[in-house]
Amino acid sequence: MSDEKHAGARCGSLPPTRCTHPQNDVGATSVAFHQDAATQVWRGNADLRAVELAANASQCHGAPPAGDGLKDPLHQTSLITRPTDTQMNVNIPYADMLLPAQGPENPFSDRGRFAHQNALAGHVEEQSMTEHAFRAQHLTHAILGYSMNPSVDEAAPRFLGDLAKAAAGGFATLDMTRARRGEKKELKRKRGGKGDLDVAEGEGSYAGPWATWDGDEPNSGFLDGFTGGDDDEEEEPEEVAPKAGAGKKSAHKPKRTGAHGEETSIFHGKSMTDYQGRTYMHPPVAEAPGLLSESGGQECFIPKVCTHTWTGHTQAVAVIRLFPGTGHLMLSGSMDTKIKLWDVYTHQNCLRTFHGHVKAVKDLCFNNDGTQFLSCAYDRQMKLWDTETGACLKRFSNGKIPYCIKFHPGQQHVFLAGMSDKKIIQYDMNTGEITQEYDQHLGPVNTITFVDENRRFITTSDDKTIRVWDYDIPVVIKYIAEPYMHSMPAVTLHPSGKYFAAQSMDNQILIYSTDNFRQNRKKRFANHQVAGYACQVGFSPDGKWISSGDGSGNVVFWDWKTGNIKSRLKAHSQVVISHVWLPHETSKVITASWDGLIKLWVRHRRPWFATMC
């Protein structure tokens, strides 16, 4: 005991953190003190007083005992600091972090807002609901200001948001609310007129969806709060007077059925009949004896020479069609809204011009005997014409733009039209009514092609798909769509009827079978530029050659068997949008272009052709 007291008297006056040994560092002494004490307690054979004496003795003598604590790198790096250090890393015990905060609490802190939250943004619960229910509640809250509370907590409110408005509306969602009939009429009455497309400025000018409401003040054109000074005032221009009759035209203009002009036709010949009393509908057998022979019986060759040019259209030619069977007459539709009938063999002149459309002509189609033809244009009108007299027999419209039109080959009183509203409509010309609608396409319909003895038909659309239908049944029996497919705005049947060629917008022509509607991957015709142009595909009457126009004014000819390009003919200065092979004359092709010209091409120049290109 005396030794212990002596040690305590000798060392008790020294503070435990002030070691005077010159070779001792303060941090090292502290480590030695705690580590040595911990080691002795762990061994458990010394009492607390002995541990304290040993610790004091270690502090005073400055020679730390050799223990495991000094060798531990964690203690050396975590507690030993340099005089220049401003930060010391210490591992705080988890129990200390859970202790309550000491001292008064800041009354302005937002600590209490997390009391009922399980996430930073609020209280989150996981619920299961359909996509339709979620969208309905989301739109209801965004537009009406309230929505149903999806929480399963019974104490939670049933609705969130503006409860007064929800109660006034009967807690109905947005899809359940309907405006009263009186409100709809009042809104229509207050809405200003859309105006006329032909009037640019002044009274009756076109406003469309930007039409104002009655009582609305017009915008001054300045930002809110801005007042222009005297220097900013400018002399107002004189008002432009609207065209005469603009108001009357706007008042009587149909809303959705499209505009139609007065149907007239002009005969350009000297006489309607020849010396035998025959009209131009009679095929000129004397000038072309082969017109009555079977088509495709002779071998065809690639044409090279232009022998005649038909001029008369003032704008781009969009489509040409030959008289069925003989091909001695040719119809052409142009963007100048005119349809012209041309003589191909005798005098090669314009026989008749049909007026009636007020916008560009899109497609033409003869019936089986050629006595009548259908036309459709961007004015939303489809019209039936008499080929011989030029009279407009009937007109049809459903308010949409027709992109293609086709007679049913077996029922000549029925025709189909592909529309801009993604539908194919079927008309009965006897009654003038729509008898069927085919509405599974997702884009405007571009082509209609009858196959399988006219029991089925194929349609292509801007939705990049090919669909096959049974006639008069609005159900798709074959759906062709691949990720690599592009839109196919032009389709032509092979003379054999076993294949059809589709002009793809990725600069290639794809071949499909008409029996199982599968693509023939062995036949692919490419290396021509047609992207963005609905250039018509053509076949020679014997099926040996396949041809197509392109965007540079060329006509490209491929070998049907090998797929190789045999000729590239520079035919026009602009896009060759349509071309046809003469059915009974070998090696003759007629081309139509956006340059407004129609040309006849043959293999060799004949001396008896008087007109030249």
Coordinates of C-alpha atoms in Angstrom, one line a residue:
M1 CA 0.0 0.0 0.0
S2 CA 2.9 2.4 0.7
D3 CA 4.2 1.9 -2.8
E4 CA 0.8 2.6 -4.2
K5 CA 0.4 5.8 -2.2
H6 CA 3.9 6.9 -3.1
A7 CA 3.1 6.3 -6.7
G8 CA -0.1 8.2 -6.4
A9 CA 1.6 11.1 -4.6
R10 CA 4.3 11.3 -7.1
C11 CA 2.0 11.1 -10.1
G12 CA -1.2 12.5 -8.9
S13 CA -0.2 16.1 -9.3
L14 CA 0.5 15.7 -13.0
P15 CA -2.4 16.1 -15.4
P16 CA -3.1 13.0 -17.5
T17 CA -2.7 14.8 -20.8
R18 CA 0.4 16.7 -20.1
C19 CA 3.4 14.4 -20.4
T20 CA 6.8 16.1 -20.0
H21 CA 8.9 13.3 -21.4
P22 CA 10.9 14.8 -24.3
Q23 CA 10.6 11.7 -26.4
N24 CA 6.9 11.3 -26.0
D25 CA 4.2 12.7 -28.3
V26 CA 0.9 13.6 -26.8
G27 CA -1.1 11.5 -29.2
A28 CA 1.2 8.5 -28.6
T29 CA 0.9 8.9 -24.9
S30 CA -2.9 9.0 -25.1
V31 CA -2.9 5.8 -27.2
A32 CA -0.6 4.0 -24.8
F33 CA -2.7 5.0 -21.8
H34 CA -6.0 3.8 -23.2
Q35 CA -4.6 0.7 -24.8
D36 CA -2.7 -0.4 -21.8
A37 CA -5.7 0.1 -19.5
A38 CA -7.9 -1.8 -21.9
T39 CA -5.5 -4.7 -22.1
Q40 CA -5.3 -5.0 -18.3
V41 CA -9.1 -4.9 -18.0
W42 CA -9.5 -7.5 -20.7
R43 CA -7.2 -9.9 -18.9
G44 CA -9.4 -9.5 -15.9
N45 CA -6.8 -10.3 -13.1
A46 CA -6.3 -6.8 -11.8
D47 CA -8.7 -4.5 -9.9
L48 CA -9.7 -1.0 -11.0
R49 CA -7.2 0.7 -8.7
A50 CA -4.3 -1.2 -10.1
V51 CA -5.4 -0.3 -13.6
E52 CA -5.4 3.4 -12.7
L53 CA -2.0 3.2 -11.1
A54 CA -0.6 1.5 -14.1
A55 CA -2.1 4.1 -16.4
N56 CA -0.6 7.0 -14.3
A57 CA 2.7 5.3 -14.2
S58 CA 2.7 5.0 -18.0
Q59 CA 1.8 8.7 -18.4
C60 CA 4.6 9.9 -16.0
H61 CA 7.5 7.8 -17.2
G62 CA 6.7 8.4 -20.9
A63 CA 7.8 5.0 -21.9
P64 CA 4.6 3.2 -23.2
P65 CA 4.6 -0.5 -22.8
A66 CA 4.9 -2.5 -25.8
G67 CA 1.4 -3.7 -26.5
D68 CA -0.9 -4.5 -29.5
G69 CA -2.4 -1.0 -29.4
L70 CA 0.6 0.8 -30.8
K71 CA 0.8 -1.7 -33.6
D72 CA -2.8 -1.2 -34.7
P73 CA -2.7 1.0 -37.8
L74 CA -6.4 2.1 -37.3
H75 CA -5.6 3.7 -34.0
Q76 CA -2.4 5.3 -35.3
T77 CA -4.1 6.9 -38.3
S78 CA -7.4 7.9 -36.7
L79 CA -6.2 9.6 -33.5
I80 CA -2.7 10.8 -34.2
T81 CA -2.9 14.2 -35.8
R82 CA -0.4 16.7 -37.0
P83 CA -0.3 20.3 -35.7
T84 CA -1.4 21.6 -39.0
D85 CA -4.4 19.3 -39.3
T86 CA -7.9 20.9 -39.0
Q87 CA -9.9 17.7 -39.0
M88 CA -9.8 14.4 -37.0
N89 CA -11.7 11.3 -38.1
V90 CA -13.6 9.6 -35.3
N91 CA -16.1 6.7 -35.6
I92 CA -19.0 7.8 -33.4
P93 CA -20.9 4.9 -31.8
Y94 CA -24.4 4.2 -33.1
A95 CA -25.9 4.5 -29.7
D96 CA -24.6 8.1 -29.4
M97 CA -26.3 9.0 -32.7
L98 CA -29.7 7.9 -31.4
L99 CA -29.5 10.0 -28.3
P100 CA -32.1 12.9 -28.1
A101 CA -30.9 16.4 -29.0
Q102 CA -29.8 18.4 -26.1
G103 CA -30.9 22.0 -25.4
P104 CA -33.8 24.0 -26.7
E105 CA -35.2 23.3 -30.2
N106 CA -35.3 25.9 -33.0
P107 CA -38.9 27.0 -33.4
F108 CA -38.3 27.8 -37.1
S109 CA -37.0 24.5 -38.1
D110 CA -39.0 22.2 -40.4
R111 CA -38.1 19.1 -38.5
G112 CA -41.7 18.2 -37.8
R113 CA -42.7 17.9 -41.4
F114 CA -40.9 14.5 -41.7
A115 CA -43.0 13.1 -38.8
H116 CA -45.7 11.6 -41.2
Q117 CA -43.4 11.0 -44.2
N118 CA -41.7 7.8 -45.3
A119 CA -40.1 9.5 -48.3
L120 CA -38.5 12.9 -48.9
A121 CA -41.5 14.0 -51.1
G122 CA -44.2 12.7 -48.8
H123 CA -46.0 9.5 -47.8
V124 CA -45.7 6.8 -50.4
E125 CA -47.9 3.7 -50.6
E126 CA -47.8 0.9 -53.2
Q127 CA -51.1 0.4 -54.9
S128 CA -52.3 -1.7 -57.9
M129 CA -54.7 -0.2 -60.5
T130 CA -55.3 -0.3 -64.2
E131 CA -53.7 2.2 -66.7
H132 CA -57.2 3.5 -67.5
A133 CA -58.0 4.2 -63.9
F134 CA -54.7 5.9 -63.3
R135 CA -55.1 8.2 -66.3
A136 CA -58.6 9.1 -65.4
Q137 CA -57.7 10.1 -61.9
H138 CA -54.6 12.0 -63.1
L139 CA -56.5 14.0 -65.7
T140 CA -59.3 14.7 -63.2
H141 CA -56.8 16.1 -60.7
A142 CA -55.0 18.1 -63.3
I143 CA -58.2 19.7 -64.8
L144 CA -60.9 19.6 -62.1
G145 CA -58.6 19.9 -59.1
Y146 CA -59.5 16.8 -57.2
S147 CA -59.0 13.1 -57.3
M148 CA -59.8 9.9 -55.4
N149 CA -57.4 9.0 -52.6
P150 CA -55.9 5.6 -53.4
S151 CA -54.7 5.0 -49.8
V152 CA -55.9 1.9 -48.0
D153 CA -55.9 3.7 -44.6
E154 CA -59.4 3.9 -43.3
A155 CA -58.6 7.2 -41.5
A156 CA -57.4 8.9 -44.6
P157 CA -59.8 11.2 -46.5
R158 CA -61.6 9.7 -49.5
F159 CA -60.8 12.5 -51.9
L160 CA -57.8 14.9 -52.3
G161 CA -57.7 18.4 -53.5
D162 CA -60.7 20.8 -53.8
L163 CA -63.3 18.9 -51.9
A164 CA -66.0 21.6 -52.4
K165 CA -65.6 21.4 -56.1
A166 CA -65.7 17.6 -55.9
A167 CA -68.9 17.6 -53.9
A168 CA -70.5 20.1 -56.4
G169 CA -69.6 17.8 -59.3
G170 CA -70.9 14.7 -57.6
F171 CA -67.3 13.3 -57.2
A172 CA -67.3 12.5 -60.9
T173 CA -64.1 11.9 -62.8
L174 CA -63.3 13.6 -66.0
D175 CA -64.5 10.8 -68.3
M176 CA -67.9 10.9 -66.5
T177 CA -68.5 14.6 -66.9
R178 CA -70.5 15.9 -69.9
A179 CA -71.3 19.5 -70.8
R180 CA -74.9 20.4 -70.8
R181 CA -76.6 20.8 -74.2
G182 CA -77.3 24.5 -73.5
E183 CA -73.6 25.2 -72.8
K184 CA -72.6 23.5 -76.1
K185 CA -75.0 25.6 -78.1
E186 CA -73.9 28.7 -76.3
L187 CA -70.2 28.0 -77.1
K188 CA -71.0 27.4 -80.7
R189 CA -73.0 30.6 -80.9
K190 CA -70.1 32.6 -79.4
R191 CA -67.5 31.1 -81.7
G192 CA -66.4 33.2 -84.6
G193 CA -66.5 31.9 -88.2
K194 CA -63.6 30.1 -89.7
G195 CA -63.6 32.2 -92.8
D196 CA -62.7 31.4 -96.4
L197 CA -59.4 29.8 -97.5
D198 CA -59.3 32.0 -100.6
V199 CA -59.4 35.3 -98.6
A200 CA -56.0 36.2 -97.0
E201 CA -56.8 39.5 -95.3
G202 CA -59.8 41.6 -94.4
E203 CA -63.3 40.6 -93.7
G204 CA -64.1 36.9 -94.2
S205 CA -60.4 35.9 -94.2
Y206 CA -59.5 32.4 -93.0
A207 CA -59.1 32.0 -89.3
G208 CA -59.7 28.2 -88.9
P209 CA -59.0 26.9 -85.4
W210 CA -57.7 30.4 -84.4
A211 CA -61.1 32.0 -84.7
T212 CA -61.9 34.2 -81.8
W213 CA -64.9 34.3 -79.4
D214 CA -67.6 37.0 -79.4
G215 CA -66.6 39.6 -76.9
D216 CA -62.8 38.9 -76.9
E217 CA -60.7 41.9 -77.4
P218 CA -58.1 41.6 -80.2
N219 CA -54.4 41.4 -79.2
S220 CA -52.6 44.7 -79.5
G221 CA -49.4 42.9 -80.4
F222 CA -47.5 44.4 -77.4
L223 CA -46.5 42.8 -74.2
D224 CA -48.7 43.3 -71.2
G225 CA -48.0 46.6 -69.4
F226 CA -46.1 48.1 -72.4
T227 CA -47.4 51.5 -73.7
G228 CA -45.9 52.8 -76.9
G229 CA -44.9 56.4 -77.0
D230 CA -45.6 59.0 -79.7
D231 CA -42.4 58.1 -81.5
D232 CA -43.5 54.4 -81.8
E233 CA -46.7 55.2 -83.6
E234 CA -46.7 54.3 -87.3
E235 CA -49.1 55.1 -90.1
E236 CA -51.6 52.3 -90.4
P237 CA -51.7 50.7 -93.9
E238 CA -54.9 51.0 -95.9
E239 CA -57.3 48.1 -95.5
V240 CA -57.3 45.7 -98.4
A241 CA -60.8 45.2 -99.6
P242 CA -61.9 41.5 -99.8
K243 CA -62.6 40.0 -103.2
A244 CA -66.0 40.5 -104.7
G245 CA -68.4 37.7 -103.6
A246 CA -66.0 36.4 -101.0
G247 CA -68.6 36.6 -98.2
K248 CA -71.2 34.8 -100.4
K249 CA -68.7 32.1 -101.3
S250 CA -67.8 31.6 -97.7
A251 CA -71.4 31.3 -96.6
H252 CA -72.3 28.7 -99.2
K253 CA -69.1 26.7 -99.1
P254 CA -69.6 23.1 -97.9
K255 CA -68.0 22.2 -94.6
R256 CA -66.6 18.7 -95.0
T257 CA -67.8 17.4 -98.4
G258 CA -65.2 19.3 -100.4
A259 CA -65.7 21.8 -103.1
H260 CA -66.7 20.8 -106.6
G261 CA -66.7 22.8 -109.8
E262 CA -69.0 22.7 -112.7
E263 CA -68.4 19.6 -114.7
T264 CA -67.8 20.3 -118.4
S265 CA -65.8 18.8 -121.2
I266 CA -64.3 20.2 -124.4
F267 CA -63.9 18.1 -127.6
H268 CA -60.8 19.2 -129.5
G269 CA -61.3 17.4 -132.8
K270 CA -63.1 18.5 -136.0
S271 CA -65.8 15.8 -135.8
M272 CA -67.0 13.3 -133.3
T273 CA -67.3 10.6 -136.0
D274 CA -65.3 9.6 -139.0
Y275 CA -66.7 8.9 -142.5
Q276 CA -68.0 5.5 -141.3
G277 CA -69.8 7.1 -138.3
R278 CA -67.4 5.7 -135.7
T279 CA -66.2 7.7 -132.7
Y280 CA -62.8 7.7 -131.2
M281 CA -63.9 4.8 -129.0
H282 CA -63.5 2.4 -131.9
P283 CA -60.0 1.0 -132.1
P284 CA -58.0 2.0 -135.2
V285 CA -57.5 -1.5 -136.6
A286 CA -56.2 -0.1 -140.0
E287 CA -53.4 1.8 -138.4
A288 CA -52.6 -0.9 -135.8
P289 CA -53.7 -4.3 -136.9
G290 CA -52.3 -6.0 -133.8
L291 CA -54.7 -4.3 -131.5
L292 CA -57.1 -7.2 -131.6
S293 CA -54.4 -9.8 -130.9
E294 CA -53.7 -11.3 -127.4
S295 CA -51.5 -9.2 -125.2
G296 CA -48.0 -10.6 -124.4
G297 CA -47.7 -12.9 -127.4
Q298 CA -44.6 -11.2 -128.8
E299 CA -41.2 -10.7 -127.3
C300 CA -40.6 -7.3 -125.9
F301 CA -37.4 -5.2 -126.0
I302 CA -36.2 -2.1 -124.1
P303 CA -37.2 1.2 -125.8
K304 CA -34.5 3.7 -126.5
V305 CA -35.9 6.5 -128.8
C306 CA -38.5 9.1 -128.1
T307 CA -40.9 9.5 -131.1
H308 CA -43.6 11.8 -129.8
T309 CA -44.4 14.2 -127.0
W310 CA -47.9 15.1 -125.8
T311 CA -48.1 18.6 -124.5
G312 CA -51.1 20.3 -123.0
H313 CA -50.9 20.1 -119.2
T314 CA -49.7 23.3 -117.6
Q315 CA -48.5 21.5 -114.4
A316 CA -47.1 18.2 -113.3
V317 CA -48.8 15.0 -114.7
A318 CA -49.7 12.7 -111.8
V319 CA -51.2 9.6 -113.5
I320 CA -51.8 8.1 -116.9
R321 CA -54.1 5.1 -117.8
L322 CA -54.5 3.2 -121.1
F323 CA -57.8 2.2 -122.6
P324 CA -58.5 -1.4 -121.4
G325 CA -57.8 -4.1 -123.9
T326 CA -56.5 -2.1 -126.9
G327 CA -54.6 0.8 -125.4
H328 CA -55.5 3.1 -128.3
L329 CA -56.6 5.9 -125.9
M330 CA -54.8 7.3 -122.9
L331 CA -56.2 9.3 -119.9
S332 CA -53.9 11.7 -118.0
G333 CA -54.6 13.5 -114.8
S334 CA -52.6 16.5 -113.8
M335 CA -52.0 18.9 -110.9
D336 CA -53.6 21.6 -113.1
T337 CA -57.0 19.9 -112.1
K338 CA -57.6 18.8 -115.7
I339 CA -58.1 15.3 -117.2
K340 CA -57.2 14.8 -120.8
L341 CA -58.0 12.0 -123.3
W342 CA -55.3 11.4 -125.9
D343 CA -55.1 9.5 -129.1
V344 CA -52.2 7.1 -129.1
Y345 CA -52.0 5.7 -132.7
T346 CA -53.8 7.8 -135.3
H347 CA -53.1 11.5 -134.9
Q348 CA -51.6 11.4 -131.4
N349 CA -53.5 14.5 -130.4
C350 CA -55.7 15.6 -127.5
L351 CA -59.3 14.4 -128.1
R352 CA -61.1 15.8 -125.0
T353 CA -60.5 17.7 -121.8
F354 CA -62.6 17.1 -118.7
H355 CA -63.1 20.0 -116.3
G356 CA -64.8 19.4 -112.9
H357 CA -62.1 19.1 -110.2
V358 CA -60.9 22.2 -108.4
K359 CA -57.7 20.7 -107.0
A360 CA -55.0 18.3 -108.3
V361 CA -56.1 15.0 -109.7
K362 CA -54.8 12.0 -107.8
D363 CA -56.0 8.8 -109.5
L364 CA -57.9 7.5 -112.5
C365 CA -59.5 4.2 -113.3
F366 CA -61.3 2.8 -116.4
N367 CA -64.1 0.3 -116.2
N368 CA -63.7 -3.0 -118.1
D369 CA -65.0 -1.8 -121.4
G370 CA -63.6 1.7 -121.2
T371 CA -66.9 3.4 -121.6
Q372 CA -66.7 5.1 -118.2
F373 CA -63.9 6.1 -115.9
L374 CA -63.6 7.2 -112.3
S375 CA -61.5 10.2 -111.1
C376 CA -60.5 11.3 -107.6
A377 CA -58.7 14.5 -106.6
Y378 CA -57.6 16.5 -103.6
D379 CA -60.9 18.4 -103.5
R380 CA -62.4 15.3 -101.8
Q381 CA -64.5 14.5 -104.8
M382 CA -64.8 11.2 -106.7
K383 CA -66.6 11.5 -110.1
L384 CA -67.9 9.1 -112.7
W385 CA -67.4 10.3 -116.3
D386 CA -68.6 9.1 -119.7
T387 CA -65.5 8.6 -121.9
E388 CA -67.3 9.3 -125.2
T389 CA -69.6 12.2 -124.4
G390 CA -67.5 13.7 -121.6
A391 CA -70.5 14.0 -119.3
C392 CA -70.1 13.7 -115.5
L393 CA -72.6 11.0 -114.6
K394 CA -72.3 10.9 -110.8
R395 CA -70.2 12.3 -108.0
F396 CA -69.3 10.9 -104.6
S397 CA -67.7 12.3 -101.4
N398 CA -67.4 11.4 -97.8
G399 CA -65.5 14.5 -96.8
K400 CA -62.1 12.9 -96.9
I401 CA -59.3 13.0 -99.5
P402 CA -59.3 9.9 -101.8
Y403 CA -55.8 8.7 -102.5
C404 CA -56.6 5.8 -104.9
I405 CA -59.7 4.5 -106.6
K406 CA -60.5 1.2 -108.3
F407 CA -63.5 -0.4 -110.0
H408 CA -64.4 -3.9 -108.9
P409 CA -63.4 -6.1 -111.9
G410 CA -66.4 -8.4 -111.5
Q411 CA -69.0 -6.0 -110.3
Q412 CA -68.8 -2.8 -112.4
H413 CA -71.4 -0.9 -110.3
V414 CA -69.1 -1.1 -107.3
F415 CA -65.8 0.7 -106.7
L416 CA -63.4 1.0 -103.8
A417 CA -61.5 4.1 -102.7
G418 CA -58.5 4.4 -100.3
M419 CA -59.0 7.5 -98.1
S420 CA -56.9 9.8 -96.1
D421 CA -58.7 8.8 -92.9
K422 CA -57.1 5.3 -93.0
K423 CA -60.2 3.6 -94.4
I424 CA -61.1 1.8 -97.6
I425 CA -64.7 2.7 -98.5
Q426 CA -66.9 0.6 -100.9
Y427 CA -69.5 2.5 -102.9
D428 CA -72.5 1.2 -104.8
M429 CA -72.9 3.5 -107.8
N430 CA -76.6 2.5 -108.3
T431 CA -77.6 3.9 -104.9
G432 CA -74.7 6.2 -104.3
E433 CA -74.3 4.9 -100.8
I434 CA -71.4 3.4 -98.9
T435 CA -72.0 -0.3 -98.5
Q436 CA -68.8 -1.4 -96.7
E437 CA -65.9 0.1 -94.8
Y438 CA -62.5 -1.5 -94.2
D439 CA -60.8 0.4 -91.3
Q440 CA -57.9 -1.4 -89.9
H441 CA -55.0 0.6 -91.4
L442 CA -53.2 3.1 -89.3
G443 CA -52.4 5.5 -92.0
P444 CA -53.7 6.9 -95.3
V445 CA -54.4 4.1 -97.9
N446 CA -52.2 4.4 -101.0
T447 CA -53.1 1.4 -103.3
I448 CA -55.8 -1.2 -103.9
T449 CA -55.1 -4.3 -106.0
F450 CA -57.5 -7.1 -106.7
V451 CA -56.1 -10.7 -106.8
D452 CA -57.3 -14.3 -106.6
E453 CA -60.0 -13.9 -109.3
N454 CA -61.2 -10.7 -107.7
R455 CA -62.2 -12.5 -104.5
R456 CA -59.5 -10.7 -102.5
F457 CA -57.7 -7.4 -102.7
I458 CA -54.4 -6.1 -101.3
T459 CA -54.0 -2.6 -99.8
T460 CA -50.9 -0.7 -98.8
S461 CA -50.7 2.3 -96.6
D462 CA -48.5 4.9 -95.0
D463 CA -48.4 2.8 -91.9
K464 CA -45.7 0.6 -93.7
T465 CA -47.9 -2.5 -93.8
I466 CA -49.5 -4.7 -96.4
R467 CA -53.0 -6.0 -95.7
V468 CA -55.0 -8.6 -97.5
W469 CA -58.8 -8.6 -97.4
D470 CA -61.7 -10.8 -98.5
Y471 CA -64.0 -8.7 -100.7
D472 CA -67.0 -7.3 -98.8
I473 CA -65.6 -8.7 -95.4
P474 CA -63.9 -6.0 -93.3
V475 CA -61.5 -8.4 -91.6
V476 CA -57.8 -8.7 -92.5
I477 CA -56.9 -12.2 -93.5
K478 CA -53.2 -11.5 -94.0
Y479 CA -51.1 -8.9 -92.2
I480 CA -47.6 -8.2 -93.5
A481 CA -45.4 -5.9 -91.3
E482 CA -41.7 -6.1 -90.5
P483 CA -39.5 -3.7 -88.6
Y484 CA -37.4 -3.1 -91.7
M485 CA -40.4 -2.4 -94.0
H486 CA -41.1 1.1 -95.5
S487 CA -44.1 2.6 -97.0
M488 CA -45.1 1.2 -100.4
P489 CA -47.2 3.8 -102.3
A490 CA -47.3 2.0 -105.7
V491 CA -48.2 -1.6 -106.5
T492 CA -48.5 -3.4 -109.9
L493 CA -49.5 -7.0 -110.8
H494 CA -47.3 -9.2 -112.9
P495 CA -48.8 -10.2 -116.3
S496 CA -49.0 -13.8 -115.1
G497 CA -51.0 -12.8 -112.0
K498 CA -48.8 -14.8 -109.7
Y499 CA -46.8 -11.9 -108.3
F500 CA -47.2 -8.3 -107.4
A501 CA -44.4 -5.7 -107.3
A502 CA -44.4 -3.0 -104.5
Q503 CA -42.4 0.2 -104.8
S504 CA -40.7 0.6 -101.4
M505 CA -39.5 3.9 -100.1
D506 CA -36.1 2.5 -99.3
N507 CA -35.2 2.6 -103.0
Q508 CA -36.1 -1.0 -103.9
I509 CA -38.9 -3.0 -105.5
L510 CA -40.1 -5.9 -103.5
I511 CA -41.9 -8.9 -105.0
Y512 CA -44.7 -10.8 -103.2
S513 CA -46.6 -13.9 -104.2
T514 CA -50.4 -13.6 -104.7
D515 CA -51.2 -17.1 -103.4
N516 CA -49.6 -17.1 -100.0
F517 CA -48.6 -13.4 -99.9
R518 CA -45.0 -14.1 -99.0
Q519 CA -42.1 -12.1 -100.1
N520 CA -39.9 -13.6 -102.8
R521 CA -36.5 -12.8 -101.5
K522 CA -34.7 -14.1 -104.6
K523 CA -36.2 -11.2 -106.6
R524 CA -35.2 -7.7 -105.5
F525 CA -34.8 -4.7 -107.8
A526 CA -32.8 -1.8 -106.5
N527 CA -30.2 0.9 -107.4
H528 CA -32.7 3.6 -108.3
Q529 CA -33.7 6.7 -106.3
V530 CA -37.4 6.8 -105.5
A531 CA -37.4 7.8 -101.8
G532 CA -40.3 10.2 -101.3
Y533 CA -41.9 9.6 -104.8
A534 CA -44.7 7.2 -105.5
C535 CA -43.2 6.1 -108.9
Q536 CA -45.4 3.5 -110.6
V537 CA -43.9 0.1 -111.4
G538 CA -44.4 -1.4 -114.9
F539 CA -44.1 -4.8 -116.5
S540 CA -43.6 -5.6 -120.2
P541 CA -46.5 -7.5 -121.7
D542 CA -44.5 -10.7 -121.9
G543 CA -43.3 -10.3 -118.3
K544 CA -39.6 -10.3 -119.3
W545 CA -38.8 -6.7 -118.1
I546 CA -39.8 -4.8 -115.0
S547 CA -39.4 -1.0 -115.0
S548 CA -39.8 2.0 -112.8
G549 CA -39.3 5.8 -112.9
D550 CA -37.1 7.6 -110.5
G551 CA -36.7 11.0 -108.9
S552 CA -34.0 12.1 -111.4
G553 CA -36.1 11.7 -114.5
N554 CA -34.9 8.3 -115.5
V555 CA -36.7 5.1 -116.4
V556 CA -34.8 2.0 -115.1
F557 CA -35.3 -1.4 -116.7
W558 CA -34.4 -4.7 -114.9
D559 CA -34.3 -8.3 -116.1
W560 CA -37.1 -10.1 -114.3
K561 CA -35.1 -13.4 -114.0
T562 CA -31.7 -12.1 -112.9
G563 CA -32.6 -8.8 -111.3
N564 CA -29.9 -6.9 -113.1
I565 CA -30.3 -3.5 -114.5
K566 CA -30.3 -3.6 -118.3
S567 CA -30.9 0.0 -119.2
R568 CA -31.3 3.4 -117.5
L569 CA -33.1 5.8 -119.9
K570 CA -33.0 9.5 -119.3
A571 CA -36.6 10.4 -120.2
H572 CA -37.5 13.7 -118.4
S573 CA -36.0 16.5 -116.5
Q574 CA -38.1 15.8 -113.4
V575 CA -39.6 12.9 -111.6
V576 CA -41.1 10.1 -113.8
I577 CA -44.1 9.5 -111.7
S578 CA -46.0 7.1 -114.0
H579 CA -45.4 5.0 -117.1
V580 CA -47.1 2.2 -119.0
W581 CA -46.2 -0.4 -121.6
L582 CA -48.4 -0.6 -124.7
P583 CA -50.2 -4.0 -124.5
H584 CA -50.0 -4.9 -128.2
E585 CA -47.0 -3.0 -129.5
T586 CA -43.6 -4.5 -128.5
S587 CA -41.0 -2.2 -127.1
K588 CA -43.2 0.8 -126.6
V589 CA -43.5 2.7 -123.4
I590 CA -45.4 5.9 -122.5
T591 CA -43.9 8.0 -119.6
A592 CA -45.4 10.9 -117.6
S593 CA -43.4 13.3 -115.5
W594 CA -43.7 16.3 -113.2
D595 CA -42.3 18.5 -116.0
G596 CA -45.9 18.4 -117.5
L597 CA -44.9 16.2 -120.5
I598 CA -46.0 12.8 -121.7
K599 CA -43.6 10.9 -124.1
L600 CA -43.8 7.9 -126.3
W601 CA -40.6 5.7 -126.4
V602 CA -39.9 3.0 -129.0
R603 CA -37.0 0.7 -129.7
H604 CA -36.2 2.2 -133.2
R605 CA -37.3 5.3 -134.9
R606 CA -39.8 4.7 -137.7
P607 CA -39.7 6.9 -140.8
W608 CA -43.5 7.3 -141.0
F609 CA -43.7 9.0 -137.6
A610 CA -44.2 12.6 -138.4
T611 CA -43.9 14.1 -134.9
M612 CA -40.6 14.2 -133.1
C613 CA -39.5 14.9 -129.5

